[in-house]
XYZ file of C-alpha atoms in Angstrom:
742
model
C 150.327 256.254 5.146
C 151.242 255.173 8.644
C 150.017 251.627 7.815
C 152.436 251.112 4.895
C 155.498 250.224 7.032
C 153.327 247.717 8.940
C 152.063 246.022 5.740
C 155.617 245.867 4.353
C 156.796 244.154 7.548
C 154.004 241.543 7.282
C 154.902 240.873 3.643
C 158.587 240.306 4.475
C 157.749 238.026 7.418
C 155.404 235.882 5.257
C 158.004 235.389 2.530
C 160.686 234.563 5.097
C 158.381 231.909 6.654
C 157.661 230.336 3.278
C 161.359 230.313 2.443
C 162.175 228.669 5.770
C 159.430 226.058 5.278
C 160.674 225.204 1.808
C 164.190 224.768 3.156
C 162.997 222.567 6.007
C 160.734 220.457 3.733
C 162.774 219.603 0.618
C 160.990 218.029 -2.291
C 161.282 214.179 -2.133
C 163.671 212.722 -4.712
C 162.481 210.901 -7.803
C 162.609 207.231 -6.834
C 163.779 204.489 -9.165
C 163.386 200.708 -8.866
C 165.845 198.392 -10.626
C 165.243 194.639 -10.934
C 167.920 192.257 -12.172
C 167.528 189.019 -14.085
C 168.095 185.583 -12.624
C 165.472 183.153 -13.869
C 163.088 181.680 -11.305
C 165.051 183.376 -8.512
C 163.393 186.615 -9.646
C 160.230 185.668 -7.755
C 162.076 186.771 -4.614
C 161.891 190.303 -6.026
C 158.110 190.274 -5.555
C 158.490 189.570 -1.843
C 160.857 192.523 -1.457
C 158.560 194.850 -3.438
C 155.634 193.865 -1.206
C 157.484 195.066 1.899
C 158.646 198.256 0.178
C 155.125 199.068 -0.962
C 153.558 198.270 2.415
C 155.964 200.709 4.039
C 155.168 203.638 1.818
C 157.760 203.468 -0.978
C 156.492 204.756 -4.307
C 158.505 204.663 -7.509
C 158.678 207.150 -10.339
C 160.745 204.967 -12.705
C 161.339 201.240 -13.162
C 164.031 199.439 -15.165
C 164.474 195.687 -15.405
C 166.246 192.920 -17.249
C 165.005 189.391 -18.036
C 162.722 188.183 -15.227
C 163.176 191.670 -13.774
C 161.536 192.982 -16.946
C 158.545 190.678 -16.402
C 158.022 191.727 -12.785
C 158.996 195.361 -13.387
C 156.788 195.638 -16.458
C 153.768 194.247 -14.602
C 154.381 196.559 -11.644
C 154.764 199.522 -14.000
C 151.432 198.689 -15.661
C 149.687 199.170 -12.329
C 149.544 195.778 -10.636
C 150.042 196.170 -6.875
C 152.643 193.939 -5.242
C 149.950 191.911 -3.471
C 148.198 191.338 -6.816
C 151.509 190.360 -8.413
C 151.980 187.876 -5.577
C 148.603 186.245 -6.307
C 149.128 186.303 -10.084
C 152.487 184.582 -9.864
C 151.396 181.964 -7.327
C 148.297 181.073 -9.361
C 150.174 180.744 -12.669
C 151.565 177.474 -13.976
C 155.137 178.568 -14.681
C 156.327 175.069 -15.530
C 153.795 174.993 -18.379
C 154.759 178.507 -19.454
C 158.366 177.400 -19.761
C 157.229 174.991 -22.497
C 155.567 175.473 -25.865
C 153.121 172.602 -25.402
C 149.426 173.406 -25.268
C 146.919 171.135 -23.472
C 146.872 167.811 -25.279
C 143.097 167.891 -25.597
C 143.506 170.633 -28.227
C 145.747 168.561 -30.502
C 143.986 167.142 -33.577
C 143.738 163.392 -33.202
C 146.254 162.788 -36.014
C 148.776 164.887 -34.103
C 148.011 162.903 -30.938
C 148.902 159.686 -32.764
C 152.460 160.965 -33.206
C 152.618 162.842 -29.917
C 155.852 162.366 -27.950
C 157.557 159.963 -30.338
C 160.597 162.058 -31.183
C 163.642 163.351 -29.352
C 164.144 166.241 -31.703
C 162.686 167.785 -34.840
C 164.480 170.000 -37.347
C 162.869 171.981 -40.160
C 163.860 171.643 -43.796
C 163.955 174.641 -46.120
C 165.129 175.210 -49.673
C 168.591 175.770 -48.206
C 168.610 172.448 -46.353
C 168.319 171.532 -42.684
C 167.806 174.487 -40.358
C 169.035 174.158 -36.794
C 166.684 175.712 -34.234
C 167.625 179.120 -32.801
C 166.289 178.100 -29.414
C 164.445 175.325 -27.643
C 161.329 177.431 -27.044
C 159.419 179.855 -29.236
C 157.619 181.253 -26.179
C 154.049 180.325 -27.160
C 152.675 179.979 -23.631
C 154.735 182.868 -22.266
C 153.398 185.232 -24.938
C 149.832 184.100 -24.338
C 150.310 184.961 -20.657
C 151.883 188.320 -21.503
C 148.949 189.100 -23.816
C 146.654 188.633 -20.825
C 148.548 190.757 -18.326
C 149.346 193.499 -20.888
C 145.663 193.978 -21.704
C 145.086 197.724 -21.987
C 148.595 198.361 -23.335
C 148.299 196.778 -26.782
C 149.893 197.873 -29.995
C 152.666 200.443 -30.268
C 152.850 202.211 -26.910
C 155.326 204.516 -25.207
C 156.539 202.902 -22.015
C 156.457 206.368 -20.437
C 152.645 206.173 -20.662
C 152.453 203.257 -18.254
C 151.357 204.083 -14.711
C 155.082 204.142 -13.879
C 157.538 204.881 -16.733
C 159.381 201.687 -17.612
C 162.450 200.477 -19.472
C 163.689 196.974 -20.173
C 167.069 195.886 -21.465
C 167.877 193.422 -24.253
C 171.018 192.654 -26.257
C 171.472 192.733 -30.014
C 173.119 189.517 -31.224
C 174.275 191.224 -34.435
C 176.461 193.774 -32.667
C 176.560 192.665 -29.034
C 175.258 196.105 -28.024
C 172.818 196.924 -25.260
C 169.346 197.883 -26.495
C 167.101 199.801 -24.095
C 163.451 199.327 -25.069
C 161.227 202.314 -24.366
C 158.492 202.078 -26.994
C 156.724 199.451 -29.089
C 154.814 196.260 -28.339
C 155.116 195.828 -24.586
C 154.705 192.061 -24.408
C 157.259 191.494 -27.177
C 159.690 193.841 -25.427
C 159.426 191.836 -22.199
C 159.728 188.594 -24.186
C 162.902 189.928 -25.870
C 164.463 190.920 -22.552
C 164.002 187.377 -21.171
C 165.142 185.469 -24.301
C 167.813 183.310 -22.659
C 170.312 182.271 -25.374
C 169.742 178.713 -26.538
C 166.543 178.404 -24.492
C 164.266 180.988 -26.143
C 164.440 182.031 -29.775
C 165.532 185.645 -30.436
C 163.011 188.408 -31.137
C 163.167 190.520 -34.304
C 162.818 194.186 -33.320
C 163.304 196.621 -36.179
C 166.946 196.459 -37.202
C 167.831 194.413 -34.121
C 167.686 190.710 -33.305
C 167.270 190.644 -29.560
C 168.208 188.219 -26.805
C 168.231 188.379 -23.017
C 169.662 191.631 -21.674
C 171.568 189.803 -18.932
C 174.491 189.447 -21.349
C 175.063 193.207 -21.469
C 173.380 194.803 -18.465
C 171.689 192.579 -15.924
C 171.338 195.265 -13.228
C 170.402 198.420 -15.177
C 170.937 201.106 -12.557
C 172.427 203.401 -15.213
C 169.322 203.027 -17.373
C 167.072 204.016 -14.484
C 169.347 206.962 -13.670
C 169.082 208.174 -17.265
C 165.304 208.093 -16.941
C 165.577 210.771 -14.224
C 165.788 208.827 -10.965
C 167.497 210.668 -8.100
C 167.539 207.739 -5.685
C 167.582 204.105 -6.813
C 166.643 200.970 -4.914
C 168.013 197.910 -6.679
C 167.022 194.282 -6.063
C 169.757 191.962 -7.313
C 169.250 188.244 -7.880
C 171.985 187.738 -10.476
C 173.928 184.498 -10.199
C 177.324 184.827 -8.561
C 180.374 183.377 -10.270
C 180.579 179.630 -9.635
C 183.646 177.544 -8.937
C 184.515 174.305 -10.729
C 182.618 172.032 -8.342
C 179.443 174.137 -8.619
C 179.238 173.985 -12.425
C 177.002 170.935 -12.842
C 174.687 171.724 -15.765
C 174.380 173.668 -18.997
C 172.415 176.331 -17.118
C 175.187 176.838 -14.563
C 177.650 177.208 -17.449
C 175.338 179.772 -19.044
C 175.074 181.633 -15.734
C 178.842 181.887 -15.418
C 179.378 182.940 -19.040
C 176.746 185.692 -18.949
C 177.946 186.899 -15.544
C 181.468 187.269 -16.928
C 180.232 188.999 -20.084
C 178.543 191.844 -18.196
C 180.828 191.840 -15.148
C 182.204 195.367 -15.638
C 178.810 197.009 -16.153
C 177.324 194.998 -13.312
C 180.001 195.999 -10.773
C 179.716 199.658 -11.744
C 175.939 199.608 -11.331
C 176.154 197.880 -7.955
C 178.462 200.676 -6.726
C 176.184 203.456 -8.000
C 172.986 201.890 -6.611
C 171.789 204.005 -3.645
C 170.119 201.153 -1.755
C 171.365 197.715 -2.795
C 169.225 194.713 -1.779
C 170.328 191.128 -2.402
C 168.161 188.372 -0.902
C 169.957 185.095 -0.007
C 169.042 183.242 -3.214
C 172.387 181.689 -4.214
C 171.340 178.146 -3.302
C 168.188 178.263 -5.440
C 167.909 176.887 -8.967
C 167.285 179.551 -11.608
C 165.434 177.031 -13.798
C 163.126 175.540 -11.145
C 159.684 177.004 -11.870
C 157.682 174.570 -9.726
C 154.846 175.938 -7.619
C 156.663 175.032 -4.411
C 159.740 176.975 -5.504
C 157.686 180.027 -6.503
C 156.051 180.119 -3.064
C 159.375 179.608 -1.319
C 161.148 182.386 -3.215
C 158.391 184.982 -2.696
C 158.410 184.153 1.011
C 162.205 184.356 1.120
C 162.216 187.815 -0.482
C 159.543 189.056 1.899
C 161.295 187.726 4.995
C 164.633 189.190 3.936
C 163.067 192.615 3.359
C 161.414 192.450 6.784
C 164.783 191.605 8.320
C 166.207 194.898 7.005
C 163.019 196.889 7.614
C 164.605 199.312 10.136
C 167.132 200.301 7.509
C 164.385 200.711 4.895
C 162.354 202.950 7.201
C 165.449 205.006 7.979
C 166.041 205.553 4.264
C 162.372 206.428 3.702
C 162.310 208.992 6.496
C 165.676 210.510 5.587
C 164.427 211.116 2.036
C 161.300 212.800 3.295
C 159.002 210.167 1.750
C 155.566 210.291 3.324
C 154.093 206.764 3.757
C 151.107 206.502 1.463
C 148.997 203.486 0.596
C 148.666 202.579 -3.064
C 144.894 202.379 -3.342
C 144.366 201.682 -7.016
C 145.561 198.549 -8.753
C 145.231 196.981 -12.150
C 143.248 193.736 -12.049
C 144.412 190.819 -14.207
C 141.811 189.404 -16.600
C 140.017 186.230 -15.553
C 139.093 183.188 -17.596
C 135.365 183.959 -17.348
C 135.682 187.652 -18.331
C 133.532 188.293 -21.391
C 134.100 190.589 -24.368
C 132.002 191.693 -27.320
C 134.075 190.979 -30.437
C 133.113 193.449 -33.147
C 135.831 192.368 -35.599
C 138.512 189.699 -36.006
C 141.863 190.464 -37.644
C 144.214 187.705 -38.820
C 147.833 188.706 -39.429
C 150.673 186.589 -40.774
C 148.789 184.116 -42.972
C 150.570 183.268 -46.193
C 150.301 179.585 -47.073
C 147.189 179.009 -44.932
C 143.921 180.827 -45.560
C 142.175 183.125 -43.073
C 139.141 180.834 -43.275
C 141.073 177.863 -41.923
C 142.436 179.904 -38.996
C 138.943 181.126 -38.124
C 137.669 177.548 -38.334
C 140.067 176.514 -35.567
C 139.499 179.718 -33.557
C 135.734 179.035 -33.432
C 134.859 182.636 -32.505
C 132.629 184.767 -34.695
C 132.691 188.533 -35.165
C 129.617 190.123 -33.629
C 129.497 187.673 -30.738
C 130.279 187.743 -27.034
C 133.139 185.484 -26.002
C 135.186 184.778 -22.891
C 138.910 184.905 -22.286
C 138.764 181.127 -21.813
C 137.288 180.745 -25.322
C 140.072 182.919 -26.756
C 142.709 180.776 -25.020
C 141.069 177.603 -26.292
C 140.917 178.923 -29.844
C 144.597 179.874 -29.740
C 145.526 176.419 -28.430
C 143.477 174.744 -31.168
C 145.210 176.775 -33.866
C 148.670 176.168 -32.423
C 147.959 172.477 -31.800
C 147.689 171.757 -35.529
C 151.486 172.053 -35.818
C 151.187 174.533 -38.679
C 152.316 177.517 -36.618
C 155.381 178.489 -34.619
C 153.547 181.190 -32.678
C 149.929 182.237 -32.229
C 149.323 185.413 -30.197
C 146.426 187.788 -29.684
C 145.508 191.306 -28.617
C 142.155 192.799 -27.672
C 141.970 196.319 -29.117
C 139.177 198.640 -27.981
C 136.948 199.845 -30.787
C 134.949 203.090 -30.776
C 131.709 201.482 -29.583
C 132.596 199.691 -26.356
C 133.577 196.430 -28.019
C 136.869 194.888 -29.025
C 138.770 193.953 -32.141
C 140.326 190.518 -31.652
C 143.686 190.769 -33.429
C 145.313 187.383 -34.090
C 148.954 187.245 -35.150
C 150.208 183.894 -36.481
C 153.691 182.865 -37.502
C 153.460 179.973 -39.939
C 155.766 177.042 -39.379
C 158.030 175.315 -41.869
C 156.295 172.886 -44.183
C 158.922 170.129 -44.052
C 160.439 168.442 -40.988
C 162.829 165.659 -40.090
C 162.023 163.950 -36.770
C 164.140 161.414 -34.898
C 163.184 159.056 -32.077
C 164.873 156.122 -30.370
C 163.821 153.292 -28.080
C 165.349 150.315 -26.350
C 163.699 147.378 -24.630
C 164.818 143.905 -23.599
C 162.415 142.256 -26.043
C 163.219 144.026 -29.316
C 166.563 145.639 -28.426
C 167.371 149.091 -29.838
C 165.399 150.863 -32.528
C 165.875 154.179 -34.325
C 162.903 155.948 -35.890
C 163.499 158.539 -38.628
C 160.455 160.422 -39.853
C 159.980 162.971 -42.615
C 156.784 165.022 -42.597
C 155.604 167.395 -45.301
C 152.679 169.743 -44.614
C 150.478 170.854 -47.487
C 151.155 174.428 -48.583
C 147.758 175.108 -50.089
C 145.491 172.489 -48.493
C 145.174 173.088 -44.768
C 145.255 169.873 -42.731
C 147.032 167.748 -45.325
C 150.300 166.051 -44.457
C 152.511 163.387 -45.974
C 154.582 161.380 -43.519
C 157.269 158.739 -44.068
C 158.669 156.488 -41.304
C 161.806 154.367 -41.335
C 162.291 152.136 -38.290
C 165.818 150.801 -38.162
C 166.199 147.788 -35.878
C 166.618 144.038 -36.083
C 163.024 144.067 -37.447
C 162.847 147.054 -39.759
C 159.733 148.858 -40.924
C 158.958 151.429 -43.600
C 155.680 153.320 -43.792
C 154.159 156.085 -45.885
C 151.008 157.889 -44.813
C 148.956 160.683 -46.337
C 146.142 162.376 -44.489
C 143.816 165.274 -45.121
C 142.314 166.547 -41.867
C 139.148 168.504 -42.613
C 137.707 168.370 -39.107
C 134.090 167.203 -38.991
C 133.941 167.368 -42.790
C 134.889 164.252 -44.745
C 138.647 163.867 -45.114
C 140.729 161.310 -46.975
C 143.663 159.156 -45.981
C 145.985 156.546 -47.451
C 148.851 154.548 -46.001
C 151.328 151.881 -47.004
C 153.510 149.777 -44.699
C 156.278 147.250 -45.188
C 157.505 145.398 -42.101
C 159.951 142.573 -41.532
C 158.136 140.671 -38.809
C 158.712 137.752 -36.455
C 156.020 135.762 -34.643
C 157.655 133.979 -31.662
C 156.410 130.538 -30.643
C 156.508 129.128 -27.098
C 155.719 125.838 -25.418
C 153.239 125.485 -22.572
C 155.934 126.402 -20.035
C 156.696 129.737 -21.677
C 159.912 128.511 -23.258
C 160.774 129.645 -26.767
C 160.587 126.770 -29.241
C 160.390 128.408 -32.641
C 159.296 131.350 -34.734
C 157.571 132.313 -37.947
C 159.303 134.970 -40.042
C 157.338 136.873 -42.646
C 157.234 140.116 -44.588
C 154.057 142.081 -43.938
C 152.829 144.524 -46.612
C 149.747 146.701 -46.219
C 147.896 149.294 -48.331
C 144.816 151.140 -47.047
C 142.607 153.952 -48.339
C 139.894 155.481 -46.160
C 137.465 158.333 -45.709
C 137.110 159.760 -42.221
C 135.649 162.486 -40.066
C 136.874 164.057 -36.816
C 134.645 165.113 -33.929
C 135.995 167.761 -31.506
C 139.610 166.696 -32.161
C 139.008 163.659 -29.933
C 137.127 161.125 -32.027
C 138.026 159.774 -35.440
C 135.622 157.581 -37.388
C 136.319 156.152 -40.809
C 135.602 153.546 -43.439
C 137.976 152.141 -46.019
C 139.361 149.325 -48.113
C 142.697 147.598 -47.789
C 145.128 145.035 -49.115
C 147.491 142.880 -47.022
C 150.229 140.527 -48.150
C 151.946 137.999 -45.861
C 155.117 136.566 -47.381
C 156.373 133.776 -45.077
C 160.144 133.356 -45.329
C 160.917 130.850 -42.587
C 159.166 128.601 -40.072
C 160.891 126.980 -37.113
C 158.428 124.929 -35.069
C 157.938 121.373 -33.730
C 154.251 121.561 -34.704
C 154.371 122.620 -38.359
C 156.696 123.787 -41.105
C 156.589 126.237 -43.983
C 154.373 123.969 -46.084
C 151.715 124.240 -43.375
C 151.790 128.055 -43.422
C 151.516 129.383 -46.926
C 151.919 132.899 -48.260
C 148.712 134.724 -48.934
C 147.238 138.089 -49.811
C 143.930 139.508 -48.668
C 141.459 142.209 -49.521
C 139.406 143.875 -46.817
C 136.632 146.326 -46.112
C 136.781 147.968 -42.711
C 135.364 150.629 -40.466
C 137.125 151.995 -37.415
C 136.836 154.347 -34.468
C 139.469 156.085 -32.357
C 138.866 158.256 -29.334
C 141.615 159.985 -27.360
C 140.948 162.463 -24.555
C 144.025 161.705 -22.421
C 145.579 164.746 -20.823
C 149.108 163.377 -21.410
C 150.697 161.049 -23.913
C 152.482 159.241 -21.059
C 151.414 158.932 -17.435
C 147.969 160.386 -18.097
C 145.674 160.767 -15.093
C 142.500 161.875 -16.865
C 140.636 160.895 -19.998
C 139.865 157.956 -22.268
C 141.768 156.002 -24.885
C 139.566 153.895 -27.162
C 140.203 152.151 -30.465
C 138.207 149.583 -32.352
C 137.548 148.197 -35.777
C 135.243 145.908 -37.701
C 136.790 144.255 -40.765
C 135.668 141.851 -43.458
C 138.569 140.021 -45.107
C 138.845 137.594 -48.009
C 141.692 135.714 -49.671
C 139.763 135.022 -52.868
C 138.866 138.629 -53.682
C 135.149 138.313 -52.989
C 134.580 135.317 -55.273
C 133.020 132.962 -52.724
C 129.830 133.484 -50.831
C 131.487 132.859 -47.427
C 132.963 136.357 -47.321
C 131.081 137.214 -44.121
C 132.622 134.166 -42.432
C 135.903 136.095 -42.277
C 135.060 138.790 -39.734
C 137.503 140.557 -37.426
C 136.290 142.596 -34.467
C 138.571 144.374 -32.008
C 137.983 146.814 -29.159
C 140.561 148.331 -26.793
C 139.634 150.738 -24.014
C 141.475 152.429 -21.163
C 140.088 154.941 -18.695
C 142.361 157.158 -16.570
C 140.794 158.073 -13.226
C 142.441 160.282 -10.594
C 141.666 158.886 -7.148
C 144.096 161.177 -5.325
C 146.954 163.539 -6.171
C 149.334 160.591 -5.975
C 147.075 157.754 -7.234
C 145.616 157.001 -10.681
C 143.400 154.001 -11.434
C 143.500 152.678 -15.013
C 140.864 150.023 -15.809
C 141.077 148.520 -19.297
C 139.395 146.083 -21.668
C 141.008 144.425 -24.703
C 138.898 142.217 -26.941
C 139.502 140.520 -30.279
C 137.268 138.022 -32.066
C 137.789 136.290 -35.419
C 135.358 134.094 -37.362
C 137.614 132.062 -39.653
C 137.703 128.283 -39.556
C 141.143 128.007 -41.163
C 142.771 131.034 -39.647
C 146.493 131.373 -40.494
C 148.774 131.719 -37.460
C 149.925 135.228 -38.402
C 146.291 136.401 -38.254
C 145.520 134.752 -34.925
C 145.104 136.745 -31.730
C 148.525 137.050 -30.077
C 148.295 137.503 -26.319
C 151.163 138.665 -24.147
C 153.717 141.403 -23.690
C 154.023 144.934 -22.334
C 151.808 147.624 -23.970
C 154.934 149.541 -25.018
C 156.025 146.790 -27.445
C 152.729 145.931 -29.107
C 153.880 145.524 -32.692
C 151.378 143.382 -34.625
C 147.858 144.665 -35.356
C 146.451 141.403 -33.958
C 148.343 141.576 -30.640
C 146.722 142.078 -27.226
C 149.148 143.047 -24.426
C 149.054 140.959 -21.255
C 151.267 141.456 -18.204
C 152.534 138.089 -16.964
C 153.108 136.504 -20.370
C 156.039 136.920 -22.700
C 155.630 138.891 -25.899
C 152.904 137.213 -28.040
C 153.217 134.033 -25.926
C 149.717 132.637 -26.583
C 147.984 132.269 -29.938
C 144.230 131.763 -30.121
C 141.219 132.588 -32.191
C 139.663 134.986 -29.696
C 140.751 136.858 -26.605
C 139.155 138.959 -23.877
C 141.308 140.723 -21.264
C 140.295 142.824 -18.282
C 143.037 144.904 -16.699
C 143.379 147.138 -13.671
C 146.438 149.302 -13.031
C 147.015 151.323 -9.872
C 149.746 153.890 -10.449
C 151.279 155.618 -7.410
C 153.309 158.808 -7.788
C 156.049 158.328 -5.209
C 157.718 161.677 -5.964
C 158.102 163.990 -8.931
C 158.201 162.071 -12.233
C 158.628 158.716 -10.426
C 155.893 156.105 -10.294
C 155.193 152.612 -8.971
C 152.385 150.738 -10.739
C 150.659 147.577 -9.635
C 149.160 145.682 -12.582
C 146.577 142.899 -12.610
C 144.966 141.465 -15.754
C 142.629 138.540 -16.348
C 142.130 136.864 -19.738
C 139.827 134.335 -21.310
C 140.909 133.028 -24.690
C 139.763 130.282 -27.027
C 141.196 128.612 -30.125
C 138.201 126.338 -30.603
C 137.753 127.592 -34.166
C 141.244 126.706 -35.305
C 141.530 123.915 -37.825
C 144.812 122.396 -36.649
C 145.384 120.902 -33.221
C 147.730 122.727 -30.841
C 146.552 121.180 -27.589
C 150.109 120.521 -26.404
C 151.476 124.018 -26.809
C 148.486 126.297 -27.387
C 145.596 124.369 -25.912
C 142.373 126.098 -25.041
C 142.579 127.739 -21.629
C 139.729 126.336 -19.539
C 140.492 128.548 -16.540
C 140.816 132.340 -16.402
C 144.397 133.349 -17.104
C 145.633 135.700 -14.381
C 148.762 137.828 -14.640
C 150.210 140.398 -12.258
C 153.254 142.597 -12.060
C 154.927 145.609 -10.528
C 156.420 148.381 -12.659
C 158.724 151.253 -11.728
C 158.622 154.225 -14.128
C 160.579 157.438 -14.451
C 159.293 160.159 -16.756
C 162.740 161.267 -17.894
C 163.780 163.953 -20.405
C 164.600 161.143 -22.873
C 161.254 159.420 -22.485
C 159.827 156.883 -20.037
C 162.318 154.592 -18.309
C 160.560 151.494 -17.016
C 161.523 148.330 -15.164
C 158.969 145.639 -14.356
C 158.656 142.083 -13.072
C 155.589 139.936 -13.710
C 154.209 136.414 -13.698
C 151.013 134.470 -14.305
C 149.215 131.283 -13.367
C 150.070 129.898 -16.810
C 153.528 128.942 -15.573
C 155.855 129.424 -12.624
C 158.107 131.670 -14.693
C 158.870 135.226 -13.473
C 159.837 137.620 -16.261
C 161.598 140.965 -16.152
C 161.275 143.782 -18.652
C 163.229 147.004 -19.158
C 162.621 149.820 -21.632
C 163.805 153.374 -22.216
C 162.615 155.957 -24.714
C 159.404 156.962 -26.425
C 157.056 154.325 -27.843
C 156.638 153.909 -31.584
């Protein structure tokens, strides 16, 4: 019994010690991280997070808006800050801010019309539909599908490694919508849907746009999640004055900043540790690699500059520095997956079989992430889809279900292009294209070129890949063949109406090569001849029948200013003006071959060797069928024309022509080029029946032309200015053009 008081004393002392320890060592607060939106300036947030993480800060909740949702969502999924740094630096953000896929994945018929139009608008049963945004987000969603791997389908954002919320705005009500569950990549895409730039995202009863319009610094959202102490990184644009508003994006910045000003100011005041890197002088829409690197570095350096304050906060909160050992690893292009099943969602007008044909991945096979990306690009490149996304869902046997979700495009479009050059003046191209609803790959296209020489064309094509497809086209063009004397001076012209009908069968190989065979009819209706050498009685109207075979190959990486790939076209044609009645049919043979190779010699230098060849066997060849040599490649308008720098447009007429060219294109700075051009030609009119020795005599020496061209790859198409000359005369010619070629 005498030990009981002693045991009671020990018990009381132990409980008092534990109570004292618990009072001296309070439980660390729940930490929240808030990331604001601000376009490309958001990359500075990664630099700040790196310093926070390296100094022991761990977060229990994350909330973000717009680009803050991208970075916050990735961090919440488990990517360490250093991994985020590498992911962002290695990604092509300029490409992601477009919907274009690599040109190599466009079907060759799409390549033929690539980059001809300034804008395209869909047509529905209700009439013309104006686009809801410039971008659908094709490349962004493909990237999000990669980084969200492991969090597919309908997920609770509380189940991420760090609970996460992102903010969007409902355009129907103007209300804030806090996304906490659903498809993670679509939620992030909705939060960053800048009005007018990205199309809105349908989310249940909501139609969502960028959350910056309602809550661009969601401290309150993070507080509602349970955060006791919040660190906020703010890169929102400040309000600009009149002189600083210089673009549509700066206007948008000011408008959205005003819209959410009250909520923003309240959240700044309630943020426990407010961090704002010096990003005001940076462009929110500059996603270049140099800018990404600069902004991450800026954020990191700013955080290091306030590191003593950060450490003071950490220690005062009782946070024990602890390294984050585990990290999520982003998938790599060569990662391989066993695909046990393929799901196709969203097909209505186009069959599942056609989608799988473009995907080129079979169920029950092993495929790589690179193959999945390529298949998606090939599907999207057809032009039949507005969006093509994927998810890899784990099955019960260690494999994956490849789930493809496609959003079919409109089947009717109006497209508009424009061009101006000093040779043909201004031209407006209006195109209407109708895609087949039931036959995949079929399209009907109508062109109307409105200029001083108008053209109308109708083309039907059925693209069945490597299987045999069919095509037909008709063209009506008001044409002018200029005539020059031996000094390059204009001394006449031949005006005629050119009508053409062709039907062909063709096959496509790997979307790069097109081979075909067909029959055609051409009518040349001469309306006027002004020439010192002959008059209209010397050049009669005529119609012709033809049998032809052709080849086209296009592997250029860009429609304009390509630096890799080939461009090849050629044909072999038999033509007759007596509809196969005489036995001399094979005396009327046309052969043409045009080749260009794009070779990158350095980051700033591309070499473009070329060959253009045309040969005709016809003893009484009409002038409008002769080989026309001369002019810039951008204004090649007749099928029998070979461009030649140093001569005026179609300056020389001859039976045959062979031209070797060599261009050296220097990139002097972004989107600006200087090109040196040299071409050498040998031509002969020895087969012509009438004598043109005064004005078009046979060239007995190689014809040499050279020029210098300045080019700017502008938002409205190439702008080019060139000067050139040749040994054919002492004349120096200038040429200016702006707009896409057609």
